Structures are given as C-alpha cells and as structure tokens.
Tab-separated table of N, CA and C in Angstrom:
chain	number	residue	atom	x	y	z
A	677	MET	N	-11.816	1.837	117.457
A	677	MET	CA	-12.041	1.693	116.048
A	677	MET	C	-13.489	1.258	115.847
A	678	ILE	N	-14.174	1.907	114.925
A	678	ILE	CA	-15.554	1.554	114.606
A	678	ILE	C	-15.531	0.595	113.420
A	679	VAL	N	-16.201	-0.531	113.583
A	679	VAL	CA	-16.219	-1.560	112.545
A	679	VAL	C	-17.669	-1.914	112.227
A	680	PHE	N	-18.017	-1.862	110.940
A	680	PHE	CA	-19.318	-2.330	110.466
A	680	PHE	C	-19.110	-3.708	109.848
A	681	SER	N	-20.084	-4.587	110.008
A	681	SER	CA	-19.970	-5.914	109.423
A	681	SER	C	-21.297	-6.332	108.806
A	682	ASP	N	-21.203	-7.168	107.765
A	682	ASP	CA	-22.397	-7.716	107.133
A	682	ASP	C	-22.013	-8.959	106.351
A	683	GLU	N	-22.993	-9.817	106.117
A	683	GLU	CA	-22.803	-11.048	105.362
A	683	GLU	C	-23.648	-10.983	104.099
A	684	SER	N	-23.203	-11.719	103.084
A	684	SER	CA	-23.991	-11.812	101.861
A	684	SER	C	-23.716	-13.138	101.174
A	685	GLY	N	-24.744	-13.656	100.527
A	685	GLY	CA	-24.598	-14.850	99.708
A	685	GLY	C	-24.519	-14.428	98.254
A	686	LEU	N	-23.521	-14.924	97.554
A	686	LEU	CA	-23.320	-14.570	96.157
A	686	LEU	C	-23.449	-15.816	95.302
A	687	SER	N	-24.324	-15.759	94.328
A	687	SER	CA	-24.505	-16.883	93.421
A	687	SER	C	-23.348	-16.934	92.437
A	688	LEU	N	-22.885	-18.132	92.114
A	688	LEU	CA	-21.835	-18.273	91.115
A	688	LEU	C	-22.401	-18.317	89.699
A	689	LEU	N	-23.727	-18.304	89.596
A	689	LEU	CA	-24.366	-18.182	88.291
A	689	LEU	C	-24.627	-16.705	88.037
A	690	PRO	N	-24.524	-16.264	86.791
A	690	PRO	CA	-24.625	-14.830	86.531
A	690	PRO	C	-26.053	-14.312	86.612
A	691	PRO	N	-26.299	-13.302	87.449
A	691	PRO	CA	-27.587	-12.625	87.372
A	691	PRO	C	-27.522	-11.661	86.195
A	692	VAL	N	-28.440	-11.739	85.289
A	692	VAL	CA	-28.382	-10.889	84.101
A	692	VAL	C	-28.909	-9.509	84.465
A	693	ARG	N	-28.059	-8.526	84.416
A	693	ARG	CA	-28.449	-7.150	84.749
A	693	ARG	C	-28.732	-6.344	83.490
A	694	ARG	N	-27.925	-6.568	82.438
A	694	ARG	CA	-28.194	-5.900	81.171
A	694	ARG	C	-27.542	-6.705	80.060
A	695	THR	N	-28.123	-6.621	78.910
A	695	THR	CA	-27.601	-7.321	77.740
A	695	THR	C	-28.036	-6.562	76.492
A	696	TRP	N	-27.553	-6.957	75.337
A	696	TRP	CA	-27.932	-6.298	74.097
A	696	TRP	C	-27.921	-7.326	72.981
A	697	ALA	N	-28.541	-6.964	71.883
A	697	ALA	CA	-28.570	-7.778	70.667
A	697	ALA	C	-28.918	-6.857	69.508
A	698	PRO	N	-28.602	-7.274	68.289
A	698	PRO	CA	-28.981	-6.448	67.137
A	698	PRO	C	-30.503	-6.245	67.104
A	699	ALA	N	-30.928	-5.147	66.531
A	699	ALA	CA	-32.350	-4.826	66.465
A	699	ALA	C	-33.134	-5.975	65.853
A	700	GLY	N	-34.235	-6.351	66.484
A	700	GLY	CA	-35.104	-7.401	65.987
A	700	GLY	C	-34.717	-8.808	66.406
A	701	GLN	N	-33.591	-8.979	67.107
A	701	GLN	CA	-33.160	-10.304	67.556
A	701	GLN	C	-33.206	-10.361	69.075
A	702	THR	N	-33.954	-11.292	69.601
A	702	THR	CA	-34.050	-11.437	71.048
A	702	THR	C	-32.745	-11.997	71.596
A	703	PRO	N	-32.153	-11.320	72.588
A	703	PRO	CA	-30.893	-11.833	73.145
A	703	PRO	C	-31.128	-13.085	73.984
A	704	THR	N	-30.219	-14.035	73.885
A	704	THR	CA	-30.292	-15.232	74.719
A	704	THR	C	-28.929	-15.459	75.348
A	705	LEU	N	-28.944	-15.894	76.568
A	705	LEU	CA	-27.720	-16.267	77.271
A	705	LEU	C	-27.807	-17.755	77.568
A	706	GLN	N	-26.754	-18.477	77.248
A	706	GLN	CA	-26.766	-19.907	77.504
A	706	GLN	C	-25.879	-20.210	78.697
A	707	MET	N	-26.437	-20.955	79.634
A	707	MET	CA	-25.719	-21.317	80.849
A	707	MET	C	-26.281	-22.627	81.337
A	708	ARG	N	-25.433	-23.550	81.719
A	708	ARG	CA	-25.921	-24.793	82.298
A	708	ARG	C	-26.469	-24.511	83.679
A	709	MET	N	-27.616	-25.072	83.973
A	709	MET	CA	-28.245	-24.731	85.242
A	709	MET	C	-28.007	-25.790	86.307
A	710	GLY	N	-28.266	-26.963	86.325
A	710	GLY	CA	-27.951	-27.904	87.396
A	710	GLY	C	-28.036	-27.288	88.777
A	711	GLN	N	-26.999	-27.523	89.581
A	711	GLN	CA	-26.964	-26.937	90.925
A	711	GLN	C	-26.720	-25.440	90.843
A	712	ARG	N	-27.162	-24.732	91.854
A	712	ARG	CA	-26.941	-23.288	91.917
A	712	ARG	C	-25.921	-23.010	93.017
A	713	PRO	N	-24.627	-23.095	92.698
A	713	PRO	CA	-23.609	-22.914	93.732
A	713	PRO	C	-23.612	-21.485	94.268
A	714	LYS	N	-23.343	-21.371	95.563
A	714	LYS	CA	-23.330	-20.082	96.233
A	714	LYS	C	-22.077	-19.966	97.087
A	715	VAL	N	-21.618	-18.755	97.243
A	715	VAL	CA	-20.498	-18.459	98.120
A	715	VAL	C	-20.996	-17.425	99.123
A	716	PHE	N	-20.653	-17.608	100.381
A	716	PHE	CA	-21.019	-16.632	101.398
A	716	PHE	C	-19.783	-15.837	101.783
A	717	VAL	N	-19.972	-14.533	101.943
A	717	VAL	CA	-18.863	-13.632	102.244
A	717	VAL	C	-19.251	-12.763	103.432
A	718	VAL	N	-18.284	-12.521	104.319
A	718	VAL	CA	-18.477	-11.600	105.442
A	718	VAL	C	-17.547	-10.414	105.209
A	719	GLY	N	-18.108	-9.198	105.252
A	719	GLY	CA	-17.318	-7.988	105.059
A	719	GLY	C	-17.180	-7.207	106.359
A	720	TRP	N	-16.018	-6.577	106.526
A	720	TRP	CA	-15.713	-5.778	107.722
A	720	TRP	C	-15.168	-4.437	107.260
A	721	CYS	N	-15.889	-3.358	107.503
A	721	CYS	CA	-15.496	-2.015	107.106
A	721	CYS	C	-15.060	-1.266	108.369
A	722	CYS	N	-13.796	-0.837	108.419
A	722	CYS	CA	-13.195	-0.321	109.648
A	722	CYS	C	-12.837	1.160	109.508
A	723	TYR	N	-13.255	1.958	110.494
A	723	TYR	CA	-13.015	3.398	110.483
A	723	TYR	C	-12.342	3.831	111.775
A	724	SER	N	-11.334	4.702	111.624
A	724	SER	CA	-10.668	5.303	112.774
A	724	SER	C	-10.328	6.741	112.418
A	725	LEU	N	-10.516	7.639	113.370
A	725	LEU	CA	-10.289	9.053	113.135
A	725	LEU	C	-8.854	9.314	112.659
A	726	GLY	N	-8.721	10.044	111.574
A	726	GLY	CA	-7.406	10.420	111.068
A	726	GLY	C	-6.705	9.341	110.269
A	727	GLN	N	-7.347	8.212	110.006
A	727	GLN	CA	-6.734	7.133	109.235
A	727	GLN	C	-7.657	6.749	108.084
A	728	PRO	N	-7.083	6.233	106.997
A	728	PRO	CA	-7.950	5.788	105.908
A	728	PRO	C	-8.780	4.575	106.335
A	729	ALA	N	-9.960	4.451	105.757
A	729	ALA	CA	-10.819	3.308	106.062
A	729	ALA	C	-10.147	2.027	105.579
A	730	ARG	N	-10.436	0.935	106.271
A	730	ARG	CA	-9.913	-0.378	105.871
A	730	ARG	C	-11.091	-1.311	105.657
A	731	TYR	N	-10.928	-2.229	104.700
A	731	TYR	CA	-11.992	-3.170	104.387
A	731	TYR	C	-11.407	-4.582	104.350
A	732	PHE	N	-11.995	-5.467	105.126
A	732	PHE	CA	-11.613	-6.870	105.112
A	732	PHE	C	-12.814	-7.673	104.630
A	733	TYR	N	-12.562	-8.775	103.971
A	733	TYR	CA	-13.648	-9.700	103.663
A	733	TYR	C	-13.106	-11.117	103.754
A	734	ARG	N	-13.971	-12.013	104.094
A	734	ARG	CA	-13.606	-13.423	104.200
A	734	ARG	C	-14.684	-14.258	103.524
A	735	VAL	N	-14.277	-15.190	102.686
A	735	VAL	CA	-15.193	-16.140	102.066
A	735	VAL	C	-15.451	-17.251	103.070
A	736	VAL	N	-16.710	-17.639	103.187
A	736	VAL	CA	-17.129	-18.619	104.187
A	736	VAL	C	-17.630	-19.876	103.481
A	737	PRO	N	-17.116	-21.048	103.870
A	737	PRO	CA	-17.655	-22.283	103.303
A	737	PRO	C	-18.988	-22.609	103.972
A	738	GLY	N	-20.057	-22.581	103.236
A	738	GLY	CA	-21.377	-22.835	103.826
A	738	GLY	C	-21.958	-21.560	104.414
A	739	SER	N	-22.946	-21.723	105.256
A	739	SER	CA	-23.617	-20.548	105.812
A	739	SER	C	-22.803	-19.924	106.937
A	740	VAL	N	-23.145	-18.683	107.266
A	740	VAL	CA	-22.430	-17.926	108.288
A	740	VAL	C	-23.041	-18.241	109.652
A	741	THR	N	-22.217	-18.715	110.570
A	741	THR	CA	-22.664	-19.050	111.925
A	741	THR	C	-21.945	-18.179	112.940
A	742	ASP	N	-22.418	-18.215	114.174
A	742	ASP	CA	-21.752	-17.431	115.213
A	742	ASP	C	-20.314	-17.910	115.446
A	743	ARG	N	-20.048	-19.200	115.302
A	743	ARG	CA	-18.673	-19.716	115.464
A	743	ARG	C	-17.740	-19.122	114.417
A	744	ILE	N	-18.207	-19.044	113.183
A	744	ILE	CA	-17.396	-18.455	112.114
A	744	ILE	C	-17.169	-16.973	112.381
A	745	LEU	N	-18.211	-16.269	112.806
A	745	LEU	CA	-18.067	-14.837	113.085
A	745	LEU	C	-17.104	-14.579	114.236
A	746	ILE	N	-17.143	-15.404	115.264
A	746	ILE	CA	-16.222	-15.237	116.392
A	746	ILE	C	-14.783	-15.446	115.930
A	747	ARG	N	-14.563	-16.465	115.116
A	747	ARG	CA	-13.218	-16.725	114.587
A	747	ARG	C	-12.740	-15.535	113.757
A	748	GLN	N	-13.632	-14.991	112.925
A	748	GLN	CA	-13.246	-13.849	112.098
A	748	GLN	C	-13.036	-12.586	112.931
A	749	LEU	N	-13.834	-12.419	113.975
A	749	LEU	CA	-13.639	-11.264	114.863
A	749	LEU	C	-12.242	-11.279	115.489
A	750	HIS	N	-11.779	-12.457	115.882
A	750	HIS	CA	-10.409	-12.572	116.400
A	750	HIS	C	-9.403	-12.120	115.346
A	751	GLN	N	-9.594	-12.538	114.097
A	751	GLN	CA	-8.671	-12.173	113.026
A	751	GLN	C	-8.692	-10.666	112.755
A	752	VAL	N	-9.893	-10.082	112.736
A	752	VAL	CA	-9.999	-8.638	112.496
A	752	VAL	C	-9.340	-7.873	113.637
A	753	HIS	N	-9.591	-8.286	114.865
A	753	HIS	CA	-8.975	-7.621	116.019
A	753	HIS	C	-7.458	-7.730	115.961
A	754	ARG	N	-6.950	-8.890	115.605
A	754	ARG	CA	-5.505	-9.077	115.492
A	754	ARG	C	-4.937	-8.169	114.404
A	755	SER	N	-5.644	-8.027	113.293
A	755	SER	CA	-5.172	-7.168	112.198
A	755	SER	C	-5.184	-5.691	112.585
A	756	LEU	N	-6.201	-5.281	113.330
A	756	LEU	CA	-6.321	-3.871	113.708
A	756	LEU	C	-5.498	-3.522	114.942
A	757	GLY	N	-5.410	-4.462	115.869
A	757	GLY	CA	-4.623	-4.240	117.081
A	757	GLY	C	-5.201	-3.195	118.020
A	758	ARG	N	-6.508	-2.962	117.958
A	758	ARG	CA	-7.149	-1.953	118.800
A	758	ARG	C	-8.509	-2.451	119.246
A	759	PRO	N	-9.077	-1.813	120.280
A	759	PRO	CA	-10.445	-2.170	120.679
A	759	PRO	C	-11.427	-1.868	119.535
A	760	ILE	N	-12.497	-2.646	119.478
A	760	ILE	CA	-13.465	-2.548	118.389
A	760	ILE	C	-14.856	-2.244	118.927
A	761	VAL	N	-15.511	-1.263	118.315
A	761	VAL	CA	-16.944	-1.058	118.506
A	761	VAL	C	-17.583	-1.609	117.235
A	762	LEU	N	-18.236	-2.754	117.352
A	762	LEU	CA	-18.785	-3.455	116.195
A	762	LEU	C	-20.252	-3.095	116.013
A	763	ILE	N	-20.586	-2.637	114.807
A	763	ILE	CA	-21.961	-2.263	114.478
A	763	ILE	C	-22.432	-3.199	113.378
A	764	TRP	N	-23.520	-3.917	113.650
A	764	TRP	CA	-24.052	-4.834	112.646
A	764	TRP	C	-25.544	-4.994	112.797
A	765	ASP	N	-26.154	-5.782	111.895
A	765	ASP	CA	-27.606	-5.931	111.889
A	765	ASP	C	-28.059	-6.949	112.935
A	766	ASN	N	-29.306	-7.324	112.873
A	766	ASN	CA	-29.907	-8.173	113.903
A	766	ASN	C	-30.010	-9.638	113.490
A	767	LEU	N	-29.072	-10.123	112.711
A	767	LEU	CA	-29.043	-11.524	112.328
A	767	LEU	C	-28.992	-12.397	113.588
A	768	SER	N	-29.636	-13.540	113.560
A	768	SER	CA	-29.710	-14.380	114.761
A	768	SER	C	-28.324	-14.784	115.265
A	769	SER	N	-27.370	-15.022	114.372
A	769	SER	CA	-26.023	-15.392	114.840
A	769	SER	C	-25.306	-14.213	115.504
A	770	HIS	N	-25.746	-12.987	115.252
A	770	HIS	CA	-25.165	-11.818	115.924
A	770	HIS	C	-25.676	-11.699	117.362
A	771	ARG	N	-26.864	-12.217	117.619
A	771	ARG	CA	-27.487	-12.094	118.935
A	771	ARG	C	-27.524	-13.413	119.705
A	772	SER	N	-26.807	-14.399	119.223
A	772	SER	CA	-26.850	-15.723	119.863
A	772	SER	C	-26.240	-15.680	121.265
A	773	ARG	N	-26.565	-16.689	122.031
A	773	ARG	CA	-26.025	-16.811	123.387
A	773	ARG	C	-24.500	-16.900	123.341
A	774	ARG	N	-23.981	-17.653	122.378
A	774	ARG	CA	-22.523	-17.816	122.235
A	774	ARG	C	-21.857	-16.472	121.928
A	775	MET	N	-22.460	-15.674	121.042
A	775	MET	CA	-21.886	-14.377	120.679
A	775	MET	C	-21.920	-13.420	121.870
A	776	ARG	N	-23.021	-13.415	122.605
A	776	ARG	CA	-23.109	-12.539	123.785
A	776	ARG	C	-22.067	-12.928	124.832
A	777	ALA	N	-21.866	-14.224	125.037
A	777	ALA	CA	-20.858	-14.690	125.998
A	777	ALA	C	-19.456	-14.302	125.527
A	778	PHE	N	-19.203	-14.443	124.240
A	778	PHE	CA	-17.906	-14.052	123.686
A	778	PHE	C	-17.656	-12.563	123.893
A	779	ALA	N	-18.652	-11.731	123.614
A	779	ALA	CA	-18.501	-10.281	123.782
A	779	ALA	C	-18.269	-9.918	125.246
A	780	ALA	N	-18.941	-10.630	126.164
A	780	ALA	CA	-18.762	-10.355	127.598
A	780	ALA	C	-17.339	-10.704	128.049
A	781	ARG	N	-16.730	-11.736	127.456
A	781	ARG	CA	-15.365	-12.149	127.816
A	781	ARG	C	-14.303	-11.278	127.160
A	782	SER	N	-14.645	-10.619	126.053
A	782	SER	CA	-13.655	-9.873	125.271
A	782	SER	C	-13.690	-8.404	125.661
A	783	HIS	N	-12.702	-7.976	126.430
A	783	HIS	CA	-12.650	-6.586	126.895
A	783	HIS	C	-12.463	-5.595	125.746
A	784	TRP	N	-12.002	-6.063	124.596
A	784	TRP	CA	-11.717	-5.203	123.448
A	784	TRP	C	-12.916	-5.046	122.510
A	785	LEU	N	-14.049	-5.670	122.833
A	785	LEU	CA	-15.183	-5.684	121.916
A	785	LEU	C	-16.443	-5.098	122.548
A	786	THR	N	-17.074	-4.161	121.828
A	786	THR	CA	-18.383	-3.620	122.207
A	786	THR	C	-19.326	-3.847	121.037
A	787	LEU	N	-20.451	-4.504	121.280
A	787	LEU	CA	-21.420	-4.789	120.222
A	787	LEU	C	-22.521	-3.741	120.200
A	788	THR	N	-22.867	-3.281	119.002
A	788	THR	CA	-23.963	-2.343	118.795
A	788	THR	C	-24.770	-2.847	117.605
A	789	TYR	N	-26.098	-2.716	117.690
A	789	TYR	CA	-26.961	-3.247	116.640
A	789	TYR	C	-27.658	-2.116	115.887
A	790	LEU	N	-27.746	-2.283	114.577
A	790	LEU	CA	-28.485	-1.327	113.745
A	790	LEU	C	-29.978	-1.548	113.935
A	791	PRO	N	-30.789	-0.531	113.685
A	791	PRO	CA	-32.239	-0.732	113.756
A	791	PRO	C	-32.679	-1.734	112.679
A	792	PRO	N	-33.776	-2.440	112.919
A	792	PRO	CA	-34.259	-3.383	111.898
A	792	PRO	C	-34.582	-2.664	110.579
A	793	TYR	N	-34.352	-3.346	109.486
A	793	TYR	CA	-34.672	-2.853	108.138
A	793	TYR	C	-33.987	-1.525	107.824
A	794	ALA	N	-32.697	-1.425	108.173
A	794	ALA	CA	-31.950	-0.198	107.889
A	794	ALA	C	-30.609	-0.515	107.220
A	795	PRO	N	-30.621	-1.216	106.081
A	795	PRO	CA	-29.351	-1.567	105.449
A	795	PRO	C	-28.577	-0.355	104.940
A	796	ASP	N	-29.268	0.754	104.704
A	796	ASP	CA	-28.589	1.949	104.212
A	796	ASP	C	-27.649	2.558	105.258
A	797	LEU	N	-27.757	2.143	106.518
A	797	LEU	CA	-26.865	2.651	107.560
A	797	LEU	C	-25.561	1.859	107.649
A	798	ASN	N	-25.464	0.754	106.932
A	798	ASN	CA	-24.277	-0.092	106.983
A	798	ASN	C	-23.492	0.059	105.682
A	799	PRO	N	-22.263	0.622	105.741
A	799	PRO	CA	-21.490	0.836	104.508
A	799	PRO	C	-21.082	-0.456	103.797
A	800	VAL	N	-21.058	-1.571	104.496
A	800	VAL	CA	-20.702	-2.836	103.847
A	800	VAL	C	-21.749	-3.217	102.801
A	801	GLU	N	-22.997	-2.826	103.029
A	801	GLU	CA	-24.067	-3.109	102.064
A	801	GLU	C	-23.757	-2.506	100.693
A	802	GLY	N	-23.086	-1.353	100.665
A	802	GLY	CA	-22.703	-0.743	99.396
A	802	GLY	C	-21.726	-1.614	98.623
A	803	GLY	N	-20.850	-2.307	99.342
A	803	GLY	CA	-19.927	-3.241	98.689
A	803	GLY	C	-20.665	-4.389	98.032
A	804	TRP	N	-21.676	-4.912	98.734
A	804	TRP	CA	-22.466	-6.010	98.155
A	804	TRP	C	-23.237	-5.505	96.931
A	805	ALA	N	-23.774	-4.296	97.000
A	805	ALA	CA	-24.507	-3.746	95.861
A	805	ALA	C	-23.583	-3.621	94.648
A	806	HIS	N	-22.344	-3.196	94.882
A	806	HIS	CA	-21.384	-3.070	93.779
A	806	HIS	C	-21.070	-4.439	93.179
A	807	LEU	N	-20.885	-5.447	94.027
A	807	LEU	CA	-20.601	-6.792	93.528
A	807	LEU	C	-21.758	-7.362	92.721
A	808	LYS	N	-22.970	-7.156	93.219
A	808	LYS	CA	-24.138	-7.770	92.592
A	808	LYS	C	-24.683	-6.982	91.407
A	809	ASN	N	-24.416	-5.672	91.339
A	809	ASN	CA	-24.980	-4.839	90.280
A	809	ASN	C	-23.934	-4.125	89.442
A	810	GLY	N	-22.669	-4.255	89.789
A	810	GLY	CA	-21.604	-3.546	89.090
A	810	GLY	C	-21.099	-4.303	87.871
A	811	PRO	N	-19.848	-4.055	87.488
A	811	PRO	CA	-19.284	-4.660	86.275
A	811	PRO	C	-19.253	-6.190	86.296
A	812	LEU	N	-19.214	-6.804	87.459
A	812	LEU	CA	-19.154	-8.265	87.532
A	812	LEU	C	-20.520	-8.931	87.467
A	813	ALA	N	-21.587	-8.157	87.415
A	813	ALA	CA	-22.935	-8.721	87.507
A	813	ALA	C	-23.242	-9.710	86.392
A	814	ASN	N	-22.801	-9.466	85.179
A	814	ASN	CA	-23.117	-10.362	84.071
A	814	ASN	C	-22.029	-11.408	83.828
A	815	LEU	N	-21.017	-11.454	84.669
A	815	LEU	CA	-19.920	-12.391	84.480
A	815	LEU	C	-20.321	-13.772	84.973
A	816	GLY	N	-20.241	-14.748	84.124
A	816	GLY	CA	-20.517	-16.128	84.514
A	816	GLY	C	-19.204	-16.876	84.627
A	817	ALA	N	-18.971	-17.554	85.744
A	817	ALA	CA	-17.738	-18.320	85.912
A	817	ALA	C	-17.740	-19.472	84.921
A	818	ARG	N	-16.674	-19.620	84.167
A	818	ARG	CA	-16.587	-20.713	83.206
A	818	ARG	C	-16.059	-21.950	83.900
A	819	LYS	N	-16.497	-23.082	83.400
A	819	LYS	CA	-16.164	-24.334	84.071
A	819	LYS	C	-14.660	-24.557	84.135
A	820	ASN	N	-13.933	-24.329	83.047
A	820	ASN	CA	-12.497	-24.584	83.096
A	820	ASN	C	-11.668	-23.433	82.524
A	821	LEU	N	-12.067	-22.226	82.791
A	821	LEU	CA	-11.302	-21.031	82.428
A	821	LEU	C	-10.811	-21.058	80.986
A	822	CYS	N	-11.731	-21.030	80.060
A	822	CYS	CA	-11.426	-20.916	78.631
A	822	CYS	C	-10.579	-22.072	78.117
A	823	GLY	N	-10.807	-23.267	78.625
A	823	GLY	CA	-10.107	-24.429	78.115
A	823	GLY	C	-8.736	-24.653	78.724
A	824	ALA	N	-8.384	-23.943	79.765
A	824	ALA	CA	-7.081	-24.154	80.400
A	824	ALA	C	-7.015	-25.567	80.958
A	825	SER	N	-5.859	-26.179	80.851
A	825	SER	CA	-5.708	-27.531	81.373
A	825	SER	C	-5.745	-27.486	82.898
A	826	ASP	N	-5.908	-28.653	83.512
A	826	ASP	CA	-5.948	-28.715	84.970
A	826	ASP	C	-4.683	-28.125	85.581
A	827	ALA	N	-3.540	-28.366	84.969
A	827	ALA	CA	-2.274	-27.873	85.510
A	827	ALA	C	-2.199	-26.349	85.448
A	828	ASN	N	-2.803	-25.751	84.407
A	828	ASN	CA	-2.728	-24.297	84.240
A	828	ASN	C	-3.888	-23.555	84.869
A	829	ARG	N	-4.922	-24.276	85.275
A	829	ARG	CA	-6.146	-23.624	85.757
A	829	ARG	C	-5.879	-22.731	86.966
A	830	ALA	N	-5.136	-23.233	87.946
A	830	ALA	CA	-4.895	-22.451	89.161
A	830	ALA	C	-4.082	-21.193	88.847
A	831	SER	N	-3.055	-21.302	88.001
A	831	SER	CA	-2.262	-20.116	87.698
A	831	SER	C	-3.052	-19.118	86.851
A	832	ALA	N	-3.913	-19.626	85.963
A	832	ALA	CA	-4.759	-18.719	85.170
A	832	ALA	C	-5.720	-17.962	86.083
A	833	TRP	N	-6.317	-18.665	87.036
A	833	TRP	CA	-7.234	-18.009	87.978
A	833	TRP	C	-6.496	-16.990	88.813
A	834	HIS	N	-5.291	-17.334	89.287
A	834	HIS	CA	-4.532	-16.431	90.134
A	834	HIS	C	-4.175	-15.158	89.377
A	835	SER	N	-3.747	-15.290	88.118
A	835	SER	CA	-3.358	-14.091	87.361
A	835	SER	C	-4.581	-13.233	87.039
A	836	TRP	N	-5.761	-13.860	86.819
A	836	TRP	CA	-6.964	-13.085	86.544
A	836	TRP	C	-7.436	-12.355	87.784
A	837	ALA	N	-7.315	-12.992	88.957
A	837	ALA	CA	-7.856	-12.436	90.189
A	837	ALA	C	-7.015	-11.293	90.747
A	838	ARG	N	-5.812	-11.084	90.248
A	838	ARG	CA	-4.965	-10.012	90.790
A	838	ARG	C	-5.450	-8.672	90.477
C-alpha cells in the first residue's frame, strides 16, 4: 500500500479569504485577538491498486514530533493491515535517528522521501489547501457556540461536526 503523509498547522482564528459589504462601505470583521491558538494535524492518504483511496487524519496536541509520527504510523498500519511504502517530505522528524531506527525494525515499512520544495507531488497538500482556502476559510470558531450553555456545548459541537 502506498501512503502519503504530511503535517499542517491550522489557526483557530479565521483567515479572511473573501468578504463583501454594500457599495461604499468598508467591510470590517470583529474578532478578539489575544492568543493565536493553533491545531496541528497529520494526514495520511492511502492508495492500493483496485481499491478506493483512504484518508486518515489525526489532530496533534502541540507540535508534530517523531514520537507522535511513530505512534500514528502504528495506528495507520493496524487500520490498513498491510505493508506500507510511506512517501513524505524532508521534515526533520521524518529523518530523525529515532524514525530511521523505527523503520529499520519495522519489516512492514519502507520510507521514501519527496524531493525538496515539491509539495505538488503530495496529495495530502491538496487537503490542507481545501481546509485553508475552501468553504471553512472564513469561519471563526465562536467562544461558546452561539450562547449554548456549558452542558449543551459538547452536544451542539458534536451535532455540528457530523
């Protein structure tokens, strides 16, 4: 199975991609700035001959390290149940001593690296482009989901996220 992987940091503040206002009125967006919270996500795009492509993603607390990637590689391998040829970029955690040792111990894993500065060769990059520039680009997370009480907040989020 051929698997592409990539990481991305996503800001929880809305990047303004497009907006509108009546003619002659400058549009303004109001948002509290304070801290700039970020979420890191690792995507795994999996291809096998004669089967539909599969896509996994995992949200990462904090930055992406080789330990986190190794843990996720185990999960992806368990989900796929087949040997993996992993193709990814040249991030330092991809080439770390720990990652190389892990790959040498794992008979089911073959690591391959993309050429430098070639994000167009990795299909996971298209997913990040869609997230950052697509319909969700102007969406700003509200502090308490339109005034939902603490008790209802989790269920409101769950129903919206489906």
